[in-house]
Amino acid sequence: MRKVVRTGAVIIAGLVTAAALTGCGGDGRKSDPDGSPDAAKSSRAPGGDGGGPEADAAALEGGWAGKTDGKAVVLSVASGKAVLVTEQRACTGTVKDMGKVMLALKCADDDTDRTMGSIVSNDGRTVVVSWDGGTKDTLAKTEPGAIPSGLPDLPTP
């Protein structure tokens, strides 16, 4: 019973942190003077042509969710900060440019399975993160401000 409550608390804390990081609303893009966001979108294309690692890091911004080994995984990235929440733990850290885009995280319980991850691919809809601990997460982009589906139910006392 205690483990269920603790797991629920970790999930809730992670979702609140992820929502705060992503701003729970707009995507933060500015539109051009005529009101269309197309100019902003073209400058932030995922894996842009010649955009370098900074363009790839910018393309990682936002919310991502999926399942690995049947367990929910949520990643939120905003302004170079990252939050990763799984059913067991919450980790926070930064997006780093180490010749390729990397996630450098520290988990609240000192677990090291997902502390250093490299972005294997990101097409703007799906991101694949390969972690030094051996895990590989495939996550889908979520709508801004939306809570991802497929998360476990909150425990009841």
GROMACS .gro file of C-alpha atoms in nm:
model
  157
    1MET     CA    1   0.000   0.000   0.000
    2ARG     CA    2   0.280   0.239   0.093
    3LYS     CA    3   0.456   0.175  -0.242
    4VAL     CA    4   0.135   0.255  -0.436
    5VAL     CA    5   0.095   0.587  -0.256
    6ARG     CA    6   0.462   0.673  -0.309
    7THR     CA    7   0.438   0.586  -0.680
    8GLY     CA    8   0.128   0.802  -0.715
    9ALA     CA    9   0.303   1.091  -0.543
   10VAL     CA   10   0.603   1.062  -0.778
   11ILE     CA   11   0.373   1.063  -1.083
   12ILE     CA   12   0.176   1.364  -0.960
   13ALA     CA   13   0.490   1.559  -0.869
   14GLY     CA   14   0.644   1.482  -1.207
   15LEU     CA   15   0.334   1.586  -1.400
   16VAL     CA   16   0.308   1.912  -1.207
   17THR     CA   17   0.675   1.984  -1.275
   18ALA     CA   18   0.639   1.891  -1.642
   19ALA     CA   19   0.333   2.113  -1.676
   20ALA     CA   20   0.517   2.403  -1.514
   21LEU     CA   21   0.817   2.360  -1.744
   22THR     CA   22   0.610   2.351  -2.062
   23GLY     CA   23   0.388   2.642  -1.962
   24CYS     CA   24   0.061   2.447  -1.975
   25GLY     CA   25  -0.065   2.625  -2.282
   26GLY     CA   26   0.087   2.779  -2.589
   27ASP     CA   27   0.397   2.648  -2.753
   28GLY     CA   28   0.587   2.969  -2.683
   29ARG     CA   29   0.640   3.043  -3.052
   30LYS     CA   30   0.603   3.397  -3.169
   31SER     CA   31   0.414   3.472  -3.485
   32ASP     CA   32   0.525   3.713  -3.752
   33PRO     CA   33   0.357   4.056  -3.781
   34ASP     CA   34   0.070   3.926  -3.996
   35GLY     CA   35  -0.018   3.680  -3.717
   36SER     CA   36   0.086   3.358  -3.886
   37PRO     CA   37   0.325   3.135  -3.694
   38ASP     CA   38   0.480   2.992  -4.014
   39ALA     CA   39   0.796   3.202  -3.988
   40ALA     CA   40   0.860   3.076  -3.635
   41LYS     CA   41   0.791   2.717  -3.736
   42SER     CA   42   1.032   2.722  -4.027
   43SER     CA   43   1.315   2.844  -3.804
   44ARG     CA   44   1.258   2.558  -3.558
   45ALA     CA   45   1.224   2.265  -3.793
   46PRO     CA   46   1.328   1.936  -3.631
   47GLY     CA   47   1.677   1.835  -3.735
   48GLY     CA   48   1.685   2.138  -3.962
   49ASP     CA   49   1.911   2.159  -4.266
   50GLY     CA   50   2.243   2.279  -4.135
   51GLY     CA   51   2.081   2.400  -3.814
   52GLY     CA   52   2.334   2.207  -3.608
   53PRO     CA   53   2.280   2.062  -3.262
   54GLU     CA   54   2.104   2.378  -3.139
   55ALA     CA   55   1.823   2.321  -3.392
   56ASP     CA   56   1.791   1.960  -3.276
   57ALA     CA   57   1.784   2.069  -2.911
   58ALA     CA   58   1.513   2.324  -2.990
   59ALA     CA   59   1.312   2.052  -3.167
   60LEU     CA   60   1.316   1.851  -2.842
   61GLU     CA   61   1.121   2.124  -2.660
   62GLY     CA   62   0.772   2.024  -2.546
   63GLY     CA   63   0.606   1.721  -2.400
   64TRP     CA   64   0.669   1.359  -2.500
   65ALA     CA   65   0.504   1.041  -2.372
   66GLY     CA   66   0.510   0.669  -2.436
   67LYS     CA   67   0.558   0.329  -2.280
   68THR     CA   68   0.878   0.131  -2.234
   69ASP     CA   69   0.846  -0.230  -2.121
   70GLY     CA   70   0.475  -0.163  -2.062
   71LYS     CA   71   0.540   0.127  -1.823
   72ALA     CA   72   0.453   0.492  -1.880
   73VAL     CA   73   0.736   0.738  -1.953
   74VAL     CA   74   0.683   1.114  -1.978
   75LEU     CA   75   0.951   1.363  -2.085
   76SER     CA   76   0.906   1.739  -2.076
   77VAL     CA   77   1.165   1.983  -2.213
   78ALA     CA   78   1.152   2.363  -2.189
   79SER     CA   79   1.425   2.626  -2.211
   80GLY     CA   80   1.702   2.367  -2.190
   81LYS     CA   81   1.557   2.203  -1.877
   82ALA     CA   82   1.420   1.847  -1.878
   83VAL     CA   83   1.191   1.643  -1.651
   84LEU     CA   84   1.148   1.269  -1.695
   85VAL     CA   85   0.877   1.082  -1.505
   86THR     CA   86   0.830   0.705  -1.505
   87GLU     CA   87   0.605   0.492  -1.290
   88GLN     CA   88   0.889   0.447  -1.042
   89ARG     CA   89   1.077   0.776  -1.038
   90ALA     CA   90   1.113   1.141  -1.130
   91CYS     CA   91   1.434   1.285  -1.275
   92THR     CA   92   1.530   1.642  -1.362
   93GLY     CA   93   1.819   1.795  -1.549
   94THR     CA   94   1.928   1.970  -1.864
   95VAL     CA   95   1.960   1.930  -2.239
   96LYS     CA   96   2.328   1.941  -2.335
   97ASP     CA   97   2.517   1.979  -2.661
   98MET     CA   98   2.799   1.724  -2.649
   99GLY     CA   99   2.850   1.697  -3.022
  100LYS     CA  100   2.499   1.553  -3.026
  101VAL     CA  101   2.193   1.636  -2.821
  102MET     CA  102   2.202   1.468  -2.479
  103LEU     CA  103   1.985   1.463  -2.169
  104ALA     CA  104   2.178   1.485  -1.840
  105LEU     CA  105   1.943   1.401  -1.552
  106LYS     CA  106   1.955   1.332  -1.179
  107CYS     CA  107   1.683   1.115  -1.026
  108ALA     CA  108   1.530   1.187  -0.687
  109ASP     CA  109   1.605   0.831  -0.569
  110ASP     CA  110   1.963   0.837  -0.707
  111ASP     CA  111   1.877   0.572  -0.968
  112THR     CA  112   2.116   0.582  -1.267
  113ASP     CA  113   1.919   0.394  -1.537
  114ARG     CA  114   1.812   0.717  -1.707
  115THR     CA  115   2.072   0.978  -1.611
  116MET     CA  116   2.256   1.027  -1.944
  117GLY     CA  117   2.061   0.982  -2.265
  118SER     CA  118   2.140   1.056  -2.628
  119ILE     CA  119   1.876   1.156  -2.880
  120VAL     CA  120   1.893   0.883  -3.145
  121SER     CA  121   1.622   1.038  -3.362
  122ASN     CA  122   1.361   1.313  -3.353
  123ASP     CA  123   1.129   1.377  -3.645
  124GLY     CA  124   0.911   1.624  -3.454
  125ARG     CA  125   0.644   1.359  -3.385
  126THR     CA  126   0.853   1.082  -3.228
  127VAL     CA  127   1.176   1.099  -3.032
  128VAL     CA  128   1.400   0.803  -2.947
  129VAL     CA  129   1.627   0.836  -2.643
  130SER     CA  130   1.900   0.581  -2.576
  131TRP     CA  131   2.008   0.581  -2.210
  132ASP     CA  132   2.352   0.482  -2.082
  133GLY     CA  133   2.177   0.239  -1.846
  134GLY     CA  134   2.069   0.034  -2.151
  135THR     CA  135   1.706   0.147  -2.180
  136LYS     CA  136   1.572   0.292  -2.505
  137ASP     CA  137   1.257   0.508  -2.489
  138THR     CA  138   1.041   0.583  -2.794
  139LEU     CA  139   0.813   0.875  -2.711
  140ALA     CA  140   0.542   1.057  -2.907
  141LYS     CA  141   0.492   1.435  -2.902
  142THR     CA  142   0.200   1.546  -2.682
  143GLU     CA  143  -0.028   1.843  -2.726
  144PRO     CA  144   0.076   2.150  -2.522
  145GLY     CA  145  -0.098   2.150  -2.183
  146ALA     CA  146  -0.249   1.803  -2.233
  147ILE     CA  147  -0.194   1.521  -1.987
  148PRO     CA  148  -0.066   1.219  -2.178
  149SER     CA  149  -0.293   0.918  -2.203
  150GLY     CA  150  -0.195   0.571  -2.084
  151LEU     CA  151  -0.068   0.682  -1.744
  152PRO     CA  152  -0.150   0.460  -1.446
  153ASP     CA  153  -0.450   0.548  -1.231
  154LEU     CA  154  -0.383   0.739  -0.914
  155PRO     CA  155  -0.393   0.524  -0.603
  156THR     CA  156  -0.682   0.542  -0.361
  157PRO     CA  157  -0.602   0.539   0.009
   0.00000   0.00000   0.00000
